[in-house]
Amino acid sequence: MECATFAGKNGGQFGNLHAKPTAIMFRIICLWLCAISAIWAATPAEIEKTIDGLLARMTLQEKLGQMSQNAMTGLSSELKEEIRRGRWGSLFNGGTLAEKAEAQQLARSGKPGIPLIFGQDVIHGYKIIVPIPLGQAASWNPELIRQAARMAAREAAADGIHWTFAPMMDIARDPRWGRIAESLGEDPYLAGELAMAMVRGFQGESLSAPDSIAACAKHYVGYGAAEAGRDYNSTWIPETVLRNIYLEPFRMARESGVATFMSAFNSLNGIPASGNEFTLREVLRREWGFDGFVVSDYTSIPEMIQHGFAANPKDAARKGIESGVDMEMVSTSYYDSGPALVASKQLDPKLIDQSVRNILRVKLRLGLFEDRPVPPPPPDAEARSVAQRLAAESLVLLKNEGNILPLTAKSGRVAVIGPMADSPDNQVGTWAMNAAGNVVTPLAALRERLGADRVVWIPGLRDTRDRTRSGFETALQAARSADVSLLFLGEDASLSGEAASRAYLDLPGAQEDLVDEVAKAGTPMVVVFLAGRPLTFHSVSEKARAVLWAWHPGTMGGAAIADALLGTISPSGKLPVSFPRTLGQVPIYYNHLNTGRPPGDDKYTSKYLDVPVTPEYPFGYGLSYTKFTYANPKLSAAQVKLGGSFTFSAEVSNTGGRDADEIAQLYVRDLVASEARPVRELKGFRRLHLKAGETQTVEFTVKTGELAFYKGARRVTEPGTFQAWIGPDSTAGVQVQFEIVP
Ligand code: GLC
């Protein structure tokens, strides 16, 4: 970037100090921008030095402006004036590209001349929508998920966005919680691996690249443990569970270099996550060395008043800043109360400098002080191709009685029935507010592939919440006229996501009644679910010959579903979350403790009188159009020294009639430890492609350190006896036993 340096009358660098202040300021700003424009190649020390200079010329109010973020709804004259005087450090979720460019020009030419960072909820795609994160997690494919995040970053950057409030990596064990849809499931290792892939995708090779956007690890921390699955509710998490389960994906995201964190709404053991010094300073800063910045969630700072943790907005501001939340989203406690807190010595101004330093560091790393070019969006076809592949790999085949799937030419006439067969706005799921049109629905894709004459389409219900039966008769007639009925059921997009917890997990509306009615036709039934959470649908699955779980599959979901139903692809997805038989089992998750009376035939064991203790479908479960077997487990040694590693392999065979993918999973159990350990823990996974009849050996090399668990802040592997499995899900597989010795 060319910089004009202004030699003044006296030859000094800053010119005639008696000139109009604005001219002087402009010269100073230009010089700083020149200095900063070389920042991209700067060392960390040089970046800090630059920040020193920026801080030195900011007033307290301007610093508090950097710590303030607002939603952007257009560019009013009032907002322009606010930007000019440094009222906001960030704007989010709005503004056209032109409005963002104008706002940025106002920020850089105003006071203190610090560029804005534009944020956006780019959760699962931006224009082209990929499956909801819970669906993506079912692909167990970090590389493909990285590609999808990369595509979303390119789309968003082309719209002038610098920062996404993603990935969300809250561990979710309770499907009543609507935001399980945005999560990466119940397992910390899988969620962590996939969150790291998303961070790499969003942030690219370098944050300063024009098509890179800063990622945000959210919601820090424990939000998914909301009591009773009710959003925003309290969480009570003992430190061993906090560290070994809920913090673990965030630690992994930190390791992958995530640029920002977002503090959560929930109280954690009585202390709001947005005012929690333990998690925000002790863990995030001192233990993990995080040097980006933390943004609060939407008004979560003043919500500490409702929590009963802050007396008023001023108290909330003090607690937010002292605990380490650097930027306040939407609410204005920091900006309004900061000056009085400092003046009355209730708040150390050094803490404000520290927060502004964290924010400026990320802005500098993003290259915002330079004329960061706006890149072109990716070609639509390229984005759609990635979206379709990810939707296809996220499909989970739960049942396929008599191999009714895939349908063939011999399958004859198809009745497409149900509210989710042709519902583009619902198919893309929650947090898809910028979705481009041209969503490919299952109905459209089936018509395209089978020809309209082979497809009869009856919604049967207006949407998934519809309780009327007026469409049932025509649905029954359609089923009677067909050779197979394809039912598309599930949840409207609005029934999951934020503030969308449900007290029941049954199918909403009259969908179960619709199934009962259609079943009267006696035509073989295949059910495809498009939903944002696990549901309980045992009676439906008993009537269906096959069940395919599609989550909310995004823009290209219909094409992926049709390809699976017609056998172009074989489903390969595996569940990232346990599916309960009934709500009464919740919370239910695979990596549970054994208890002193594990469920068994004896009366006095840990079980229910009315349902089995096992889930309807377990974590890691998913069928294929072929069959896979696991055999011949081999261990490199029966004893492993602490600090060493071992190799565990097994032979996986495709004993069916078609080529397909299988996701082999590695689980381990620490049989005896100073704290009871889970009956299984996922420690590795591998996607294999096996031709019909082929056998491959899958091999995992595991360091003893990977079998560690947290005792407080210390991660320890204790010598003793361990079991390990390689298998198709969390309940099966070939097993070995070994010792770790000191
Ligand atoms: C919301 C969500 C958070 C989102 C933010 C900005 O309340 O909790 O996930 O990123 O506000 O929209």
mmCIF file of C-alpha atoms in Angstrom, residues 160-462:
data_model
loop_
_atom_site.group_PDB
_atom_site.id
_atom_site.type_symbol
_atom_site.label_atom_id
_atom_site.label_comp_id
_atom_site.label_asym_id
_atom_site.label_seq_id
_atom_site.Cartn_x
_atom_site.Cartn_y
_atom_site.Cartn_z
ATOM 1 C CA GLY A 160 -16.783 -8.557 3.076
ATOM 2 C CA ILE A 161 -17.000 -10.824 6.126
ATOM 3 C CA HIS A 162 -13.815 -11.249 8.201
ATOM 4 C CA TRP A 163 -14.993 -13.500 11.048
ATOM 5 C CA THR A 164 -17.476 -16.303 11.595
ATOM 6 C CA PHE A 165 -19.050 -17.295 14.898
ATOM 7 C CA ALA A 166 -18.206 -20.929 14.272
ATOM 8 C CA PRO A 167 -17.384 -23.751 14.858
ATOM 9 C CA MET A 168 -19.773 -24.510 17.676
ATOM 10 C CA MET A 169 -18.250 -27.388 19.609
ATOM 11 C CA ASP A 170 -20.516 -27.779 22.617
ATOM 12 C CA ILE A 171 -20.708 -31.445 23.589
ATOM 13 C CA ALA A 172 -24.390 -32.452 23.465
ATOM 14 C CA ARG A 173 -25.750 -35.488 25.272
ATOM 15 C CA ASP A 174 -29.358 -34.321 25.444
ATOM 16 C CA PRO A 175 -31.444 -34.231 22.237
ATOM 17 C CA ARG A 176 -34.107 -32.144 23.938
ATOM 18 C CA TRP A 177 -31.623 -29.269 23.550
ATOM 19 C CA GLY A 178 -32.374 -27.592 20.219
ATOM 20 C CA ARG A 179 -28.773 -26.565 19.642
ATOM 21 C CA ILE A 180 -27.647 -30.190 19.410
ATOM 22 C CA ALA A 181 -28.313 -29.483 15.730
ATOM 23 C CA GLU A 182 -25.376 -27.062 15.689
ATOM 24 C CA SER A 183 -23.121 -29.373 17.671
ATOM 25 C CA LEU A 184 -20.664 -32.015 16.558
ATOM 26 C CA GLY A 185 -22.256 -34.634 18.808
ATOM 27 C CA GLU A 186 -21.529 -36.348 22.101
ATOM 28 C CA ASP A 187 -17.916 -37.359 21.824
ATOM 29 C CA PRO A 188 -15.065 -34.963 22.701
ATOM 30 C CA TYR A 189 -12.498 -36.616 20.417
ATOM 31 C CA LEU A 190 -14.740 -36.652 17.318
ATOM 32 C CA ALA A 191 -16.050 -33.155 18.050
ATOM 33 C CA GLY A 192 -12.516 -31.889 18.591
ATOM 34 C CA GLU A 193 -11.140 -33.425 15.388
ATOM 35 C CA LEU A 194 -14.022 -32.004 13.337
ATOM 36 C CA ALA A 195 -13.881 -28.608 15.015
ATOM 37 C CA MET A 196 -10.173 -28.385 14.201
ATOM 38 C CA ALA A 197 -10.993 -29.241 10.595
ATOM 39 C CA MET A 198 -13.528 -26.420 10.471
ATOM 40 C CA VAL A 199 -11.033 -23.971 11.978
ATOM 41 C CA ARG A 200 -8.478 -24.946 9.334
ATOM 42 C CA GLY A 201 -11.125 -24.519 6.661
ATOM 43 C CA PHE A 202 -12.293 -21.115 7.812
ATOM 44 C CA GLN A 203 -8.841 -19.701 8.575
ATOM 45 C CA GLY A 204 -6.990 -21.221 5.639
ATOM 46 C CA GLU A 205 -3.207 -21.205 5.441
ATOM 47 C CA SER A 206 -2.961 -17.636 6.724
ATOM 48 C CA LEU A 207 -5.452 -15.384 8.434
ATOM 49 C CA SER A 208 -4.248 -12.466 6.311
ATOM 50 C CA ALA A 209 -5.245 -14.193 3.052
ATOM 51 C CA PRO A 210 -8.188 -12.309 1.509
ATOM 52 C CA ASP A 211 -10.394 -15.418 1.504
ATOM 53 C CA SER A 212 -9.583 -16.447 5.089
ATOM 54 C CA ILE A 213 -11.950 -15.584 7.901
ATOM 55 C CA ALA A 214 -11.281 -15.787 11.624
ATOM 56 C CA ALA A 215 -13.004 -18.704 13.332
ATOM 57 C CA CYS A 216 -14.624 -18.639 16.763
ATOM 58 C CA ALA A 217 -14.716 -21.528 19.245
ATOM 59 C CA LYS A 218 -18.131 -21.417 20.863
ATOM 60 C CA HIS A 219 -19.937 -21.464 23.253
ATOM 61 C CA TYR A 220 -17.251 -21.502 25.876
ATOM 62 C CA VAL A 221 -18.083 -23.560 27.978
ATOM 63 C CA GLY A 222 -20.524 -26.244 28.996
ATOM 64 C CA TYR A 223 -23.563 -24.758 27.231
ATOM 65 C CA GLY A 224 -24.688 -28.167 25.942
ATOM 66 C CA ALA A 225 -25.094 -29.512 29.464
ATOM 67 C CA ALA A 226 -28.147 -27.275 30.048
ATOM 68 C CA GLU A 227 -30.269 -28.936 32.706
ATOM 69 C CA ALA A 228 -33.319 -30.750 31.256
ATOM 70 C CA GLY A 229 -32.110 -29.881 27.779
ATOM 71 C CA ARG A 230 -33.649 -26.459 28.145
ATOM 72 C CA ASP A 231 -31.685 -23.805 26.279
ATOM 73 C CA TYR A 232 -29.832 -21.197 28.375
ATOM 74 C CA ASN A 233 -30.438 -23.308 31.518
ATOM 75 C CA SER A 234 -27.946 -23.841 34.329
ATOM 76 C CA THR A 235 -25.119 -26.341 34.013
ATOM 77 C CA TRP A 236 -23.483 -28.255 36.830
ATOM 78 C CA ILE A 237 -20.341 -29.956 35.622
ATOM 79 C CA PRO A 238 -17.742 -31.460 37.991
ATOM 80 C CA GLU A 239 -14.212 -30.541 37.007
ATOM 81 C CA THR A 240 -13.340 -34.065 35.850
ATOM 82 C CA VAL A 241 -16.278 -34.024 33.402
ATOM 83 C CA LEU A 242 -15.618 -30.409 32.454
ATOM 84 C CA ARG A 243 -12.033 -31.159 31.531
ATOM 85 C CA ASN A 244 -12.391 -34.618 30.018
ATOM 86 C CA ILE A 245 -15.577 -33.950 28.064
ATOM 87 C CA TYR A 246 -16.717 -30.330 27.649
ATOM 88 C CA LEU A 247 -13.370 -28.481 27.513
ATOM 89 C CA GLU A 248 -11.594 -31.031 25.331
ATOM 90 C CA PRO A 249 -12.913 -29.862 21.895
ATOM 91 C CA PHE A 250 -12.085 -26.265 22.858
ATOM 92 C CA ARG A 251 -8.559 -27.284 23.867
ATOM 93 C CA MET A 252 -8.154 -28.985 20.488
ATOM 94 C CA ALA A 253 -9.530 -25.941 18.663
ATOM 95 C CA ARG A 254 -7.066 -23.767 20.557
ATOM 96 C CA GLU A 255 -4.291 -26.101 19.391
ATOM 97 C CA SER A 256 -5.454 -25.605 15.805
ATOM 98 C CA GLY A 257 -4.986 -21.842 16.182
ATOM 99 C CA VAL A 258 -8.565 -20.663 16.390
ATOM 100 C CA ALA A 259 -8.473 -16.867 16.405
ATOM 101 C CA THR A 260 -11.362 -16.135 18.781
ATOM 102 C CA PHE A 261 -13.615 -17.674 21.414
ATOM 103 C CA MET A 262 -17.193 -16.836 22.357
ATOM 104 C CA SER A 263 -18.263 -16.990 25.985
ATOM 105 C CA ALA A 264 -21.538 -18.790 26.621
ATOM 106 C CA PHE A 265 -24.911 -17.839 28.119
ATOM 107 C CA ASN A 266 -25.077 -20.548 30.764
ATOM 108 C CA SER A 267 -23.989 -20.421 34.357
ATOM 109 C CA LEU A 268 -21.342 -23.048 35.044
ATOM 110 C CA ASN A 269 -21.507 -24.356 38.608
ATOM 111 C CA GLY A 270 -23.144 -21.096 39.637
ATOM 112 C CA ILE A 271 -20.730 -18.766 37.810
ATOM 113 C CA PRO A 272 -21.893 -17.401 34.419
ATOM 114 C CA ALA A 273 -19.615 -18.545 31.594
ATOM 115 C CA SER A 274 -19.322 -14.865 30.548
ATOM 116 C CA GLY A 275 -17.952 -13.887 33.929
ATOM 117 C CA ASN A 276 -15.976 -17.004 34.757
ATOM 118 C CA GLU A 277 -12.376 -16.264 35.635
ATOM 119 C CA PHE A 278 -11.551 -19.953 36.020
ATOM 120 C CA THR A 279 -12.448 -20.936 32.465
ATOM 121 C CA LEU A 280 -11.579 -17.611 30.796
ATOM 122 C CA ARG A 281 -8.316 -16.723 32.501
ATOM 123 C CA GLU A 282 -7.024 -19.788 34.360
ATOM 124 C CA VAL A 283 -7.745 -22.386 31.655
ATOM 125 C CA LEU A 284 -7.933 -20.414 28.403
ATOM 126 C CA ARG A 285 -5.114 -17.925 28.991
ATOM 127 C CA ARG A 286 -2.765 -19.375 31.577
ATOM 128 C CA GLU A 287 -3.016 -23.084 30.828
ATOM 129 C CA TRP A 288 -3.670 -22.953 27.084
ATOM 130 C CA GLY A 289 -1.805 -19.707 26.241
ATOM 131 C CA PHE A 290 -4.593 -18.393 24.043
ATOM 132 C CA ASP A 291 -3.711 -14.931 22.641
ATOM 133 C CA GLY A 292 -6.709 -14.123 20.473
ATOM 134 C CA PHE A 293 -9.803 -12.435 21.820
ATOM 135 C CA VAL A 294 -13.030 -13.514 23.493
ATOM 136 C CA VAL A 295 -16.370 -12.083 22.423
ATOM 137 C CA SER A 296 -19.414 -12.454 24.654
ATOM 138 C CA ASP A 297 -22.543 -14.069 23.376
ATOM 139 C CA TYR A 298 -25.485 -11.843 22.530
ATOM 140 C CA THR A 299 -26.053 -9.628 25.651
ATOM 141 C CA SER A 300 -24.575 -12.333 27.868
ATOM 142 C CA ILE A 301 -22.713 -9.619 29.810
ATOM 143 C CA PRO A 302 -25.770 -7.822 31.282
ATOM 144 C CA GLU A 303 -27.502 -11.201 31.557
ATOM 145 C CA MET A 304 -25.231 -11.757 34.545
ATOM 146 C CA ILE A 305 -27.702 -9.492 36.337
ATOM 147 C CA GLN A 306 -30.528 -11.953 35.666
ATOM 148 C CA HIS A 307 -28.196 -14.743 36.709
ATOM 149 C CA GLY A 308 -27.942 -13.008 40.053
ATOM 150 C CA PHE A 309 -24.188 -12.641 39.650
ATOM 151 C CA ALA A 310 -24.032 -8.877 38.889
ATOM 152 C CA ALA A 311 -25.906 -6.093 40.647
ATOM 153 C CA ASN A 312 -26.304 -3.795 37.626
ATOM 154 C CA PRO A 313 -24.821 -3.131 34.155
ATOM 155 C CA LYS A 314 -21.789 -1.437 35.688
ATOM 156 C CA ASP A 315 -21.111 -4.456 37.898
ATOM 157 C CA ALA A 316 -21.680 -6.757 34.931
ATOM 158 C CA ALA A 317 -19.205 -4.768 32.842
ATOM 159 C CA ARG A 318 -16.588 -4.988 35.573
ATOM 160 C CA LYS A 319 -17.068 -8.736 35.975
ATOM 161 C CA GLY A 320 -17.031 -9.335 32.230
ATOM 162 C CA ILE A 321 -13.788 -7.422 31.718
ATOM 163 C CA GLU A 322 -12.099 -8.746 34.856
ATOM 164 C CA SER A 323 -12.967 -12.333 33.930
ATOM 165 C CA GLY A 324 -11.521 -11.921 30.431
ATOM 166 C CA VAL A 325 -14.343 -11.267 27.976
ATOM 167 C CA ASP A 326 -12.676 -8.799 25.624
ATOM 168 C CA MET A 327 -15.576 -7.737 23.412
ATOM 169 C CA GLU A 328 -19.242 -7.210 24.325
ATOM 170 C CA MET A 329 -21.824 -8.317 21.762
ATOM 171 C CA VAL A 330 -24.731 -5.914 21.259
ATOM 172 C CA SER A 331 -25.219 -4.745 24.843
ATOM 173 C CA THR A 332 -23.333 -1.573 25.837
ATOM 174 C CA SER A 333 -22.228 -2.142 29.432
ATOM 175 C CA TYR A 334 -18.534 -1.805 28.634
ATOM 176 C CA TYR A 335 -18.860 1.416 26.648
ATOM 177 C CA ASP A 336 -21.322 3.011 29.053
ATOM 178 C CA SER A 337 -19.809 1.983 32.387
ATOM 179 C CA GLY A 338 -16.116 1.632 31.593
ATOM 180 C CA PRO A 339 -15.121 5.269 32.189
ATOM 181 C CA ALA A 340 -16.811 5.437 35.611
ATOM 182 C CA LEU A 341 -15.352 2.081 36.639
ATOM 183 C CA VAL A 342 -11.854 3.333 35.830
ATOM 184 C CA ALA A 343 -12.394 6.761 37.345
ATOM 185 C CA SER A 344 -13.603 5.238 40.597
ATOM 186 C CA LYS A 345 -10.718 2.776 40.553
ATOM 187 C CA GLN A 346 -13.139 -0.172 40.502
ATOM 188 C CA LEU A 347 -11.508 -1.449 37.343
ATOM 189 C CA ASP A 348 -7.823 -1.570 36.474
ATOM 190 C CA PRO A 349 -7.372 0.213 33.103
ATOM 191 C CA LYS A 350 -4.599 -2.263 32.325
ATOM 192 C CA LEU A 351 -7.294 -4.898 31.864
ATOM 193 C CA ILE A 352 -8.919 -2.705 29.226
ATOM 194 C CA ASP A 353 -5.591 -2.317 27.463
ATOM 195 C CA GLN A 354 -5.161 -6.078 27.594
ATOM 196 C CA SER A 355 -8.553 -6.699 25.954
ATOM 197 C CA VAL A 356 -7.954 -4.082 23.269
ATOM 198 C CA ARG A 357 -4.531 -5.597 22.669
ATOM 199 C CA ASN A 358 -6.119 -9.014 22.099
ATOM 200 C CA ILE A 359 -8.610 -7.520 19.638
ATOM 201 C CA LEU A 360 -5.996 -5.504 17.757
ATOM 202 C CA ARG A 361 -3.753 -8.548 17.529
ATOM 203 C CA VAL A 362 -6.441 -10.461 15.642
ATOM 204 C CA LYS A 363 -7.256 -7.465 13.435
ATOM 205 C CA LEU A 364 -3.570 -7.133 12.553
ATOM 206 C CA ARG A 365 -3.244 -10.851 11.858
ATOM 207 C CA LEU A 366 -6.262 -10.576 9.555
ATOM 208 C CA GLY A 367 -4.516 -7.781 7.665
ATOM 209 C CA LEU A 368 -7.402 -5.409 8.283
ATOM 210 C CA PHE A 369 -5.061 -2.409 8.537
ATOM 211 C CA GLU A 370 -4.080 -2.948 4.945
ATOM 212 C CA ASP A 371 -6.354 -2.608 1.959
ATOM 213 C CA ARG A 372 -7.493 -6.186 2.294
ATOM 214 C CA PRO A 373 -8.922 -7.052 -1.150
ATOM 215 C CA VAL A 374 -12.372 -8.649 -1.370
ATOM 216 C CA PRO A 375 -11.953 -11.974 -3.198
ATOM 217 C CA PRO A 376 -14.415 -13.323 -5.770
ATOM 218 C CA PRO A 377 -16.827 -15.989 -4.485
ATOM 219 C CA PRO A 378 -16.172 -19.611 -5.428
ATOM 220 C CA PRO A 379 -17.989 -20.878 -8.513
ATOM 221 C CA ASP A 380 -21.505 -22.010 -7.595
ATOM 222 C CA ALA A 381 -20.936 -25.449 -9.136
ATOM 223 C CA GLU A 382 -17.813 -25.966 -7.006
ATOM 224 C CA ALA A 383 -19.649 -25.039 -3.815
ATOM 225 C CA ARG A 384 -22.584 -27.272 -4.725
ATOM 226 C CA SER A 385 -20.301 -30.190 -5.460
ATOM 227 C CA VAL A 386 -18.712 -30.032 -1.997
ATOM 228 C CA ALA A 387 -22.160 -29.572 -0.421
ATOM 229 C CA GLN A 388 -23.541 -32.626 -2.189
ATOM 230 C CA ARG A 389 -20.581 -34.829 -1.270
ATOM 231 C CA LEU A 390 -20.830 -33.823 2.371
ATOM 232 C CA ALA A 391 -24.600 -34.329 2.393
ATOM 233 C CA ALA A 392 -24.113 -37.778 0.862
ATOM 234 C CA GLU A 393 -21.468 -38.780 3.419
ATOM 235 C CA SER A 394 -23.622 -37.534 6.267
ATOM 236 C CA LEU A 395 -26.512 -39.898 5.446
ATOM 237 C CA VAL A 396 -26.922 -42.701 7.990
ATOM 238 C CA LEU A 397 -28.700 -45.901 7.009
ATOM 239 C CA LEU A 398 -30.401 -47.116 10.185
ATOM 240 C CA LYS A 399 -32.435 -50.008 8.810
ATOM 241 C CA ASN A 400 -32.668 -51.881 5.501
ATOM 242 C CA GLU A 401 -34.846 -54.933 5.898
ATOM 243 C CA GLY A 402 -34.583 -57.361 3.026
ATOM 244 C CA ASN A 403 -32.329 -54.897 1.247
ATOM 245 C CA ILE A 404 -35.305 -53.022 -0.053
ATOM 246 C CA LEU A 405 -32.793 -50.242 -0.653
ATOM 247 C CA PRO A 406 -31.387 -49.262 -3.027
ATOM 248 C CA LEU A 407 -34.435 -48.963 -5.259
ATOM 249 C CA THR A 408 -33.947 -50.283 -8.759
ATOM 250 C CA ALA A 409 -35.743 -50.022 -12.054
ATOM 251 C CA LYS A 410 -37.727 -53.015 -10.832
ATOM 252 C CA SER A 411 -38.928 -50.970 -7.856
ATOM 253 C CA GLY A 412 -41.648 -49.630 -10.099
ATOM 254 C CA ARG A 413 -43.831 -46.657 -9.267
ATOM 255 C CA VAL A 414 -42.834 -44.539 -6.292
ATOM 256 C CA ALA A 415 -45.169 -42.640 -3.984
ATOM 257 C CA VAL A 416 -43.392 -39.701 -2.402
ATOM 258 C CA ILE A 417 -45.281 -38.721 0.735
ATOM 259 C CA GLY A 418 -44.663 -36.369 3.635
ATOM 260 C CA PRO A 419 -43.994 -32.732 4.558
ATOM 261 C CA MET A 420 -40.213 -32.886 4.204
ATOM 262 C CA ALA A 421 -40.083 -34.160 0.619
ATOM 263 C CA ASP A 422 -40.296 -30.723 -0.943
ATOM 264 C CA SER A 423 -39.562 -28.141 1.764
ATOM 265 C CA PRO A 424 -36.453 -26.155 0.778
ATOM 266 C CA ASP A 425 -36.542 -23.703 3.678
ATOM 267 C CA ASN A 426 -36.785 -26.514 6.214
ATOM 268 C CA GLN A 427 -34.294 -28.752 4.471
ATOM 269 C CA VAL A 428 -31.429 -26.266 5.007
ATOM 270 C CA GLY A 429 -31.981 -26.293 8.746
ATOM 271 C CA THR A 430 -31.189 -23.703 11.406
ATOM 272 C CA TRP A 431 -28.728 -20.775 10.929
ATOM 273 C CA ALA A 432 -29.133 -20.636 7.150
ATOM 274 C CA MET A 433 -30.311 -17.025 6.888
ATOM 275 C CA ASN A 434 -28.101 -16.217 3.892
ATOM 276 C CA ALA A 435 -28.965 -19.329 1.907
ATOM 277 C CA ALA A 436 -29.089 -18.805 -1.848
ATOM 278 C CA GLY A 437 -32.124 -20.315 -3.612
ATOM 279 C CA ASN A 438 -32.231 -23.380 -5.842
ATOM 280 C CA VAL A 439 -32.320 -25.862 -2.993
ATOM 281 C CA VAL A 440 -32.529 -29.358 -4.491
ATOM 282 C CA THR A 441 -35.306 -31.174 -2.651
ATOM 283 C CA PRO A 442 -35.723 -34.961 -2.525
ATOM 284 C CA LEU A 443 -38.863 -34.712 -4.648
ATOM 285 C CA ALA A 444 -37.155 -32.709 -7.374
ATOM 286 C CA ALA A 445 -34.162 -35.013 -7.398
ATOM 287 C CA LEU A 446 -36.295 -38.168 -7.562
ATOM 288 C CA ARG A 447 -38.404 -36.762 -10.383
ATOM 289 C CA GLU A 448 -35.243 -35.830 -12.247
ATOM 290 C CA ARG A 449 -33.788 -39.329 -11.832
ATOM 291 C CA LEU A 450 -36.913 -41.487 -12.186
ATOM 292 C CA GLY A 451 -38.963 -39.344 -14.523
ATOM 293 C CA ALA A 452 -42.108 -37.597 -13.366
ATOM 294 C CA ASP A 453 -44.342 -40.448 -14.557
ATOM 295 C CA ARG A 454 -42.820 -42.864 -12.018
ATOM 296 C CA VAL A 455 -43.332 -40.480 -9.091
ATOM 297 C CA VAL A 456 -46.607 -39.572 -7.397
ATOM 298 C CA TRP A 457 -46.281 -36.842 -4.770
ATOM 299 C CA ILE A 458 -48.643 -36.233 -1.868
ATOM 300 C CA PRO A 459 -47.483 -34.063 1.088
ATOM 301 C CA GLY A 460 -50.108 -35.527 3.412
ATOM 302 C CA LEU A 461 -49.345 -32.713 5.875
ATOM 303 C CA ARG A 462 -48.696 -28.979 5.323
#
